[in-house]
Amino acid sequence: MSSLSQRASGGTVDPWLVSNLVCPRTHQRLEWRSDSLVSPAGYTYPIIDGIPILLVDEAEPTNPVRFENTRRQVADPLSKPPDPDLGPDEIDPHVRQNLVPTLGRMYRSCADRLTRYPIPDFPLPAGESRRLLDIGSGWGRWSIAAAAKGYLPVGIDPSIDRARVARRIARQIGVEATFIVADGRYVPFAADCFDTVFSFGVLQHFLKKDVREVLPHVRRVLRGGGESLIQMATRWGLHNVWAQLRRLPRAPWAFMVQYWTHAELRRTFTALIGPSRISPDAFFTLNAQATDLDVLPWRYRCVVRASTQLCLLSGAVPWMGRLADSVFVRSVVS
């Protein structure tokens, strides 16, 4: 094992990563070199721009566009887009360009008038320096939210561009967060190294068979007593029923939302992680964030406020939670 003071591609290696990153195929410890990571079985994973790339090439991608873009940059590292020269209060152009793919159609008109990053409130108690894994971290909004709440987040995403953007924004905002390129079905971390696993707006897009590949890894990397909080889309949500009816005439497309029943979610997550319970996250949408009221058009503010009130009402009238479109599945490792 290399010295913890080793530097990789111009950046100091995080000692925690050195101790806990493993081969995504074999889960063996990795040897850190200046530009790559090597497993005892002979698998080699590149380090580009200081970011480890731990994808499994032979696996069918869950998001073909992101995987292919990363593979192209691995083959030609000089093809990466230049980093923008941002002032302390500027918004990264990647965020403006990807508001709808990241946050949904409610944000379609927000890009040009965005004056701050849409960072949500993290929906868990204070982190107290606990380690958190963010599966599908994208441009880093939930990892940054977790860092602001006191967690030590590590975000994984199959897109090297998004890992770069997330790292860039975290540094711009001034929070501590780590981002690597990896696939949630092949989580490249040692067993029992995280206190919390989180994912929002990602596993809802995975085929159900792929979700069932992710969850055992969630269980493996969580310490005893650790918990996961994962957002999913429900089959009988008020808006989701209409979305499924509209989809009927059309052929499936990559990364389309998959809808689960409450019973299916509870059974699957309990079997693969541990005792699980479901709570409503949003009604009428899959991404209603009350923290974004100031950036949304007035008509969508009404949607978000109604969603917030229905979530609160569900606490007193539990059956209403079954009509939520977006839910959190909270699982605890016993």
Tab-separated table of C-alpha atoms in Angstrom:
chain	number	residue	atom	x	y	z
A	1	MET	CA	0.000	0.000	0.000
A	2	SER	CA	1.300	3.424	-0.931
A	3	SER	CA	2.146	6.074	1.641
A	4	LEU	CA	-0.807	8.155	2.809
A	5	SER	CA	1.103	11.241	1.830
A	6	GLN	CA	1.184	10.077	-1.796
A	7	ARG	CA	-0.084	12.518	-4.398
A	8	ALA	CA	-2.184	11.396	-7.376
A	9	SER	CA	-2.532	13.446	-10.557
A	10	GLY	CA	-1.723	16.678	-8.769
A	11	GLY	CA	-4.023	16.236	-5.752
A	12	THR	CA	-3.330	14.886	-2.283
A	13	VAL	CA	-4.922	11.492	-1.749
A	14	ASP	CA	-7.500	11.376	1.035
A	15	PRO	CA	-6.137	8.870	3.620
A	16	TRP	CA	-9.664	7.599	4.244
A	17	LEU	CA	-10.019	6.722	0.542
A	18	VAL	CA	-6.666	4.946	0.573
A	19	SER	CA	-7.892	2.764	3.439
A	20	ASN	CA	-11.424	2.105	2.192
A	21	LEU	CA	-11.560	2.098	-1.612
A	22	VAL	CA	-11.621	-1.465	-2.957
A	23	CYS	CA	-11.864	-3.153	-6.340
A	24	PRO	CA	-15.512	-2.984	-7.483
A	25	ARG	CA	-15.209	-6.495	-8.930
A	26	THR	CA	-13.407	-8.390	-6.151
A	27	HIS	CA	-13.599	-6.057	-3.090
A	28	GLN	CA	-9.834	-6.436	-2.624
A	29	ARG	CA	-7.715	-3.568	-1.360
A	30	LEU	CA	-6.176	-1.440	-4.093
A	31	GLU	CA	-2.595	-0.344	-4.656
A	32	TRP	CA	-2.468	3.394	-5.305
A	33	ARG	CA	-0.128	4.559	-8.050
A	34	SER	CA	0.411	8.030	-9.487
A	35	ASP	CA	-2.205	7.629	-12.225
A	36	SER	CA	-4.083	4.417	-11.432
A	37	LEU	CA	-5.357	1.937	-8.858
A	38	VAL	CA	-4.466	-1.740	-9.213
A	39	SER	CA	-6.104	-4.734	-7.547
A	40	PRO	CA	-4.278	-7.959	-6.621
A	41	ALA	CA	-6.362	-9.700	-9.309
A	42	GLY	CA	-4.773	-7.448	-11.930
A	43	TYR	CA	-7.633	-5.038	-12.616
A	44	THR	CA	-6.484	-1.460	-13.241
A	45	TYR	CA	-8.565	1.663	-12.696
A	46	PRO	CA	-7.359	5.081	-13.890
A	47	ILE	CA	-7.120	8.269	-11.852
A	48	ILE	CA	-7.992	11.284	-13.999
A	49	ASP	CA	-7.674	14.828	-12.719
A	50	GLY	CA	-7.312	13.372	-9.220
A	51	ILE	CA	-10.612	11.458	-9.477
A	52	PRO	CA	-10.556	7.628	-9.277
A	53	ILE	CA	-12.535	5.965	-12.083
A	54	LEU	CA	-13.870	2.659	-10.734
A	55	LEU	CA	-16.329	1.506	-13.388
A	56	VAL	CA	-16.807	-2.102	-14.440
A	57	ASP	CA	-16.455	-1.947	-18.220
A	58	GLU	CA	-18.223	-5.219	-18.946
A	59	ALA	CA	-21.389	-4.218	-17.050
A	60	GLU	CA	-24.381	-2.977	-19.019
A	61	PRO	CA	-24.706	0.736	-18.165
A	62	THR	CA	-27.709	2.042	-16.239
A	63	ASN	CA	-27.263	5.410	-17.958
A	64	PRO	CA	-25.544	4.840	-21.330
A	65	VAL	CA	-24.821	8.526	-22.015
A	66	ARG	CA	-22.977	9.118	-18.745
A	67	PHE	CA	-21.035	5.867	-18.929
A	68	GLU	CA	-19.987	6.440	-22.545
A	69	ASN	CA	-18.848	10.009	-21.865
A	70	THR	CA	-16.670	8.793	-19.004
A	71	ARG	CA	-15.184	5.998	-21.114
A	72	ARG	CA	-14.388	8.490	-23.878
A	73	GLN	CA	-12.469	10.695	-21.448
A	74	VAL	CA	-10.650	7.711	-19.978
A	75	ALA	CA	-9.490	6.846	-23.508
A	76	ASP	CA	-8.565	10.490	-24.196
A	77	PRO	CA	-8.044	12.474	-20.968
A	78	LEU	CA	-7.271	15.629	-22.955
A	79	SER	CA	-10.839	15.665	-24.308
A	80	LYS	CA	-12.277	16.947	-21.029
A	81	PRO	CA	-14.106	20.290	-21.226
A	82	PRO	CA	-12.257	23.235	-19.668
A	83	ASP	CA	-13.277	24.295	-16.165
A	84	PRO	CA	-15.129	27.617	-16.102
A	85	ASP	CA	-13.484	30.508	-14.285
A	86	LEU	CA	-16.131	31.160	-11.619
A	87	GLY	CA	-16.395	33.974	-9.151
A	88	PRO	CA	-17.504	33.202	-5.582
A	89	ASP	CA	-21.165	34.041	-6.313
A	90	GLU	CA	-21.442	32.720	-9.873
A	91	ILE	CA	-23.505	29.667	-10.797
A	92	ASP	CA	-21.673	26.860	-12.565
A	93	PRO	CA	-22.943	26.641	-16.179
A	94	HIS	CA	-23.353	22.872	-15.831
A	95	VAL	CA	-25.999	23.421	-13.167
A	96	ARG	CA	-27.892	25.912	-15.341
A	97	GLN	CA	-27.788	23.545	-18.305
A	98	ASN	CA	-28.904	20.508	-16.306
A	99	LEU	CA	-31.615	21.852	-14.015
A	100	VAL	CA	-34.401	19.911	-15.739
A	101	PRO	CA	-32.534	16.554	-15.991
A	102	THR	CA	-31.509	16.914	-12.341
A	103	LEU	CA	-34.528	18.547	-10.714
A	104	GLY	CA	-37.459	18.058	-13.073
A	105	ARG	CA	-39.707	20.078	-15.348
A	106	MET	CA	-40.776	22.501	-12.621
A	107	TYR	CA	-37.327	24.085	-12.964
A	108	ARG	CA	-37.477	24.573	-16.756
A	109	SER	CA	-37.778	28.369	-16.572
A	110	CYS	CA	-35.378	28.831	-13.654
A	111	ALA	CA	-31.967	28.429	-15.289
A	112	ASP	CA	-31.432	31.966	-16.563
A	113	ARG	CA	-32.596	33.657	-13.367
A	114	LEU	CA	-30.877	31.335	-10.903
A	115	THR	CA	-28.910	33.365	-8.344
A	116	ARG	CA	-27.939	30.538	-5.981
A	117	TYR	CA	-27.432	26.806	-6.097
A	118	PRO	CA	-30.644	24.870	-5.335
A	119	ILE	CA	-29.193	23.018	-2.350
A	120	PRO	CA	-31.948	21.283	-0.314
A	121	ASP	CA	-32.229	20.749	3.419
A	122	PHE	CA	-30.764	17.354	4.252
A	123	PRO	CA	-33.569	15.147	5.657
A	124	LEU	CA	-31.601	13.490	8.471
A	125	PRO	CA	-30.387	14.651	11.901
A	126	ALA	CA	-27.026	16.392	12.322
A	127	GLY	CA	-24.175	14.292	10.975
A	128	GLU	CA	-21.591	14.863	13.730
A	129	SER	CA	-18.765	13.953	11.307
A	130	ARG	CA	-20.274	10.591	10.381
A	131	ARG	CA	-19.344	9.106	7.004
A	132	LEU	CA	-22.084	9.191	4.357
A	133	LEU	CA	-22.236	7.595	0.905
A	134	ASP	CA	-24.322	9.455	-1.702
A	135	ILE	CA	-25.225	7.097	-4.557
A	136	GLY	CA	-25.730	8.994	-7.815
A	137	SER	CA	-24.371	12.285	-6.534
A	138	GLY	CA	-24.685	14.152	-9.851
A	139	TRP	CA	-23.433	17.728	-9.504
A	140	GLY	CA	-23.289	17.244	-5.754
A	141	ARG	CA	-26.339	19.017	-4.347
A	142	TRP	CA	-27.248	16.313	-1.789
A	143	SER	CA	-23.628	15.677	-0.831
A	144	ILE	CA	-23.199	19.403	-0.261
A	145	ALA	CA	-26.435	19.473	1.754
A	146	ALA	CA	-25.134	16.569	3.864
A	147	ALA	CA	-21.798	18.310	4.416
A	148	ALA	CA	-23.621	21.429	5.581
A	149	LYS	CA	-25.458	19.206	8.093
A	150	GLY	CA	-22.193	17.901	9.532
A	151	TYR	CA	-21.658	14.658	7.555
A	152	LEU	CA	-18.481	13.635	5.743
A	153	PRO	CA	-19.986	12.750	2.362
A	154	VAL	CA	-18.531	10.680	-0.453
A	155	GLY	CA	-20.486	10.919	-3.692
A	156	ILE	CA	-20.340	8.340	-6.465
A	157	ASP	CA	-21.606	8.875	-10.013
A	158	PRO	CA	-20.798	7.185	-13.349
A	159	SER	CA	-20.117	10.580	-14.983
A	160	ILE	CA	-16.640	12.031	-14.649
A	161	ASP	CA	-17.988	15.397	-15.798
A	162	ARG	CA	-20.466	15.444	-12.913
A	163	ALA	CA	-17.821	14.346	-10.429
A	164	ARG	CA	-15.653	17.259	-11.560
A	165	VAL	CA	-18.555	19.703	-11.341
A	166	ALA	CA	-19.524	18.438	-7.865
A	167	ARG	CA	-15.963	18.820	-6.609
A	168	ARG	CA	-15.736	22.283	-8.179
A	169	ILE	CA	-18.986	23.489	-6.578
A	170	ALA	CA	-18.126	22.021	-3.166
A	171	ARG	CA	-14.830	23.924	-3.233
A	172	GLN	CA	-16.583	27.087	-4.401
A	173	ILE	CA	-19.103	26.884	-1.560
A	174	GLY	CA	-16.425	25.858	0.925
A	175	VAL	CA	-17.645	22.464	2.144
A	176	GLU	CA	-15.743	19.203	2.503
A	177	ALA	CA	-16.978	16.466	0.156
A	178	THR	CA	-15.297	13.759	-1.915
A	179	PHE	CA	-16.443	12.568	-5.334
A	180	ILE	CA	-15.392	9.534	-7.353
A	181	VAL	CA	-16.654	7.828	-10.501
A	182	ALA	CA	-18.378	4.535	-9.746
A	183	ASP	CA	-21.499	2.461	-10.386
A	184	GLY	CA	-24.041	1.915	-7.593
A	185	ARG	CA	-24.259	-1.774	-8.562
A	186	TYR	CA	-20.513	-2.150	-7.911
A	187	VAL	CA	-19.874	0.079	-4.905
A	188	PRO	CA	-16.061	0.217	-4.545
A	189	PHE	CA	-15.818	0.523	-0.775
A	190	ALA	CA	-14.804	-1.846	1.990
A	191	ALA	CA	-17.391	-3.409	4.279
A	192	ASP	CA	-18.629	-1.489	7.311
A	193	CYS	CA	-17.065	1.858	6.400
A	194	PHE	CA	-20.143	4.132	6.255
A	195	ASP	CA	-22.612	5.219	8.906
A	196	THR	CA	-25.256	6.346	6.398
A	197	VAL	CA	-26.109	5.676	2.767
A	198	PHE	CA	-28.292	8.159	0.907
A	199	SER	CA	-29.697	8.394	-2.606
A	200	PHE	CA	-32.223	10.749	-4.154
A	201	GLY	CA	-33.677	10.794	-7.659
A	202	VAL	CA	-31.430	7.979	-8.890
A	203	LEU	CA	-32.564	4.467	-7.962
A	204	GLN	CA	-36.097	5.403	-9.038
A	205	HIS	CA	-34.693	5.298	-12.592
A	206	PHE	CA	-33.008	1.900	-12.252
A	207	LEU	CA	-34.614	-1.281	-13.519
A	208	LYS	CA	-35.849	-3.283	-10.551
A	209	LYS	CA	-33.238	-5.960	-11.130
A	210	ASP	CA	-30.541	-3.281	-10.927
A	211	VAL	CA	-31.968	-1.893	-7.681
A	212	ARG	CA	-31.739	-5.406	-6.276
A	213	GLU	CA	-28.054	-5.409	-7.218
A	214	VAL	CA	-27.431	-2.067	-5.483
A	215	LEU	CA	-29.086	-2.834	-2.137
A	216	PRO	CA	-26.755	-5.664	-1.005
A	217	HIS	CA	-23.857	-3.244	-1.505
A	218	VAL	CA	-25.667	-0.708	0.661
A	219	ARG	CA	-25.909	-3.378	3.359
A	220	ARG	CA	-22.269	-4.400	2.919
A	221	VAL	CA	-20.753	-0.919	3.312
A	222	LEU	CA	-22.954	0.106	6.268
A	223	ARG	CA	-21.731	-0.429	9.807
A	224	GLY	CA	-23.942	-2.262	12.281
A	225	GLY	CA	-26.709	0.093	13.350
A	226	GLY	CA	-26.145	2.244	10.264
A	227	GLU	CA	-29.057	3.331	8.128
A	228	SER	CA	-29.914	4.070	4.534
A	229	LEU	CA	-32.388	6.651	3.270
A	230	ILE	CA	-33.332	6.135	-0.354
A	231	GLN	CA	-35.950	7.999	-2.371
A	232	MET	CA	-38.178	5.987	-4.710
A	233	ALA	CA	-41.252	6.508	-6.915
A	234	THR	CA	-44.547	4.768	-6.065
A	235	ARG	CA	-47.011	3.055	-8.351
A	236	TRP	CA	-50.157	4.546	-6.829
A	237	GLY	CA	-49.001	8.125	-6.269
A	238	LEU	CA	-51.551	10.712	-7.368
A	239	HIS	CA	-49.361	12.093	-10.143
A	240	ASN	CA	-47.574	8.837	-10.913
A	241	VAL	CA	-50.790	7.061	-11.953
A	242	TRP	CA	-51.295	9.707	-14.619
A	243	ALA	CA	-47.626	9.506	-15.662
A	244	GLN	CA	-47.911	5.733	-16.132
A	245	LEU	CA	-51.083	6.089	-18.211
A	246	ARG	CA	-49.404	8.663	-20.456
A	247	ARG	CA	-46.465	6.329	-20.956
A	248	LEU	CA	-48.553	3.382	-22.227
A	249	PRO	CA	-48.390	4.086	-25.991
A	250	ARG	CA	-44.670	4.815	-25.941
A	251	ALA	CA	-41.697	2.476	-26.013
A	252	PRO	CA	-39.451	2.416	-22.936
A	253	TRP	CA	-36.454	4.771	-22.932
A	254	ALA	CA	-33.169	4.792	-21.050
A	255	PHE	CA	-33.292	5.835	-17.405
A	256	MET	CA	-37.091	6.034	-17.326
A	257	VAL	CA	-38.758	6.170	-13.891
A	258	GLN	CA	-39.742	2.791	-12.445
A	259	TYR	CA	-42.742	2.612	-10.103
A	260	TRP	CA	-42.961	0.392	-7.018
A	261	THR	CA	-45.781	-0.521	-4.645
A	262	HIS	CA	-45.257	0.140	-0.933
A	263	ALA	CA	-45.359	-3.587	-0.233
A	264	GLU	CA	-42.748	-4.251	-2.912
A	265	LEU	CA	-40.429	-1.574	-1.520
A	266	ARG	CA	-40.789	-2.717	2.086
A	267	ARG	CA	-40.264	-6.375	1.203
A	268	THR	CA	-37.254	-5.751	-1.056
A	269	PHE	CA	-35.415	-3.289	1.186
A	270	THR	CA	-36.044	-5.335	4.347
A	271	ALA	CA	-34.738	-8.499	2.719
A	272	LEU	CA	-31.613	-6.892	1.243
A	273	ILE	CA	-30.657	-4.251	3.843
A	274	GLY	CA	-32.662	-4.594	7.070
A	275	PRO	CA	-35.934	-3.555	8.737
A	276	SER	CA	-37.458	-0.816	6.590
A	277	ARG	CA	-40.218	1.747	6.825
A	278	ILE	CA	-41.652	4.131	4.248
A	279	SER	CA	-42.477	7.807	4.677
A	280	PRO	CA	-43.864	10.323	2.162
A	281	ASP	CA	-41.412	12.693	0.506
A	282	ALA	CA	-43.610	14.528	-2.018
A	283	PHE	CA	-47.052	14.655	-3.634
A	284	PHE	CA	-47.739	15.670	-7.271
A	285	THR	CA	-44.022	15.580	-8.109
A	286	LEU	CA	-40.875	13.541	-7.537
A	287	ASN	CA	-38.789	16.498	-6.435
A	288	ALA	CA	-40.706	19.050	-4.372
A	289	GLN	CA	-38.209	20.986	-2.244
A	290	ALA	CA	-39.568	23.717	-0.001
A	291	THR	CA	-36.112	25.311	0.056
A	292	ASP	CA	-36.551	26.155	-3.652
A	293	LEU	CA	-39.731	28.220	-3.318
A	294	ASP	CA	-37.836	31.429	-4.048
A	295	VAL	CA	-36.512	30.150	-7.394
A	296	LEU	CA	-39.694	28.480	-8.685
A	297	PRO	CA	-42.511	30.138	-10.696
A	298	TRP	CA	-45.607	30.905	-8.609
A	299	ARG	CA	-47.676	28.013	-10.014
A	300	TYR	CA	-45.060	25.497	-8.902
A	301	ARG	CA	-44.738	27.137	-5.522
A	302	CYS	CA	-48.373	26.177	-5.037
A	303	VAL	CA	-47.519	22.556	-5.903
A	304	VAL	CA	-44.619	22.475	-3.447
A	305	ARG	CA	-46.641	24.076	-0.647
A	306	ALA	CA	-49.504	21.627	-1.194
A	307	SER	CA	-47.040	18.729	-1.184
A	308	THR	CA	-45.498	19.940	2.077
A	309	GLN	CA	-48.889	20.218	3.756
A	310	LEU	CA	-49.956	16.752	2.598
A	311	CYS	CA	-46.718	15.253	3.932
A	312	LEU	CA	-47.433	16.845	7.304
A	313	LEU	CA	-51.049	15.668	7.211
A	314	SER	CA	-49.870	12.125	6.464
A	315	GLY	CA	-48.326	12.060	9.925
A	316	ALA	CA	-51.805	12.290	11.427
A	317	VAL	CA	-53.591	10.335	8.681
A	318	PRO	CA	-51.125	7.542	7.749
A	319	TRP	CA	-53.168	6.111	4.862
A	320	MET	CA	-52.607	9.352	2.934
A	321	GLY	CA	-48.937	8.488	2.682
A	322	ARG	CA	-49.866	5.727	0.257
A	323	LEU	CA	-50.900	8.416	-2.259
A	324	ALA	CA	-47.484	10.126	-2.181
A	325	ASP	CA	-45.630	10.074	-5.492
A	326	SER	CA	-42.152	10.185	-3.958
A	327	VAL	CA	-41.262	8.302	-0.785
A	328	PHE	CA	-38.243	7.695	1.390
A	329	VAL	CA	-37.381	4.114	2.332
A	330	ARG	CA	-35.433	4.125	5.598
A	331	SER	CA	-33.607	0.877	6.403
A	332	VAL	CA	-31.505	0.007	9.451
A	333	VAL	CA	-28.774	-2.599	9.589
A	334	SER	CA	-29.436	-4.720	12.663
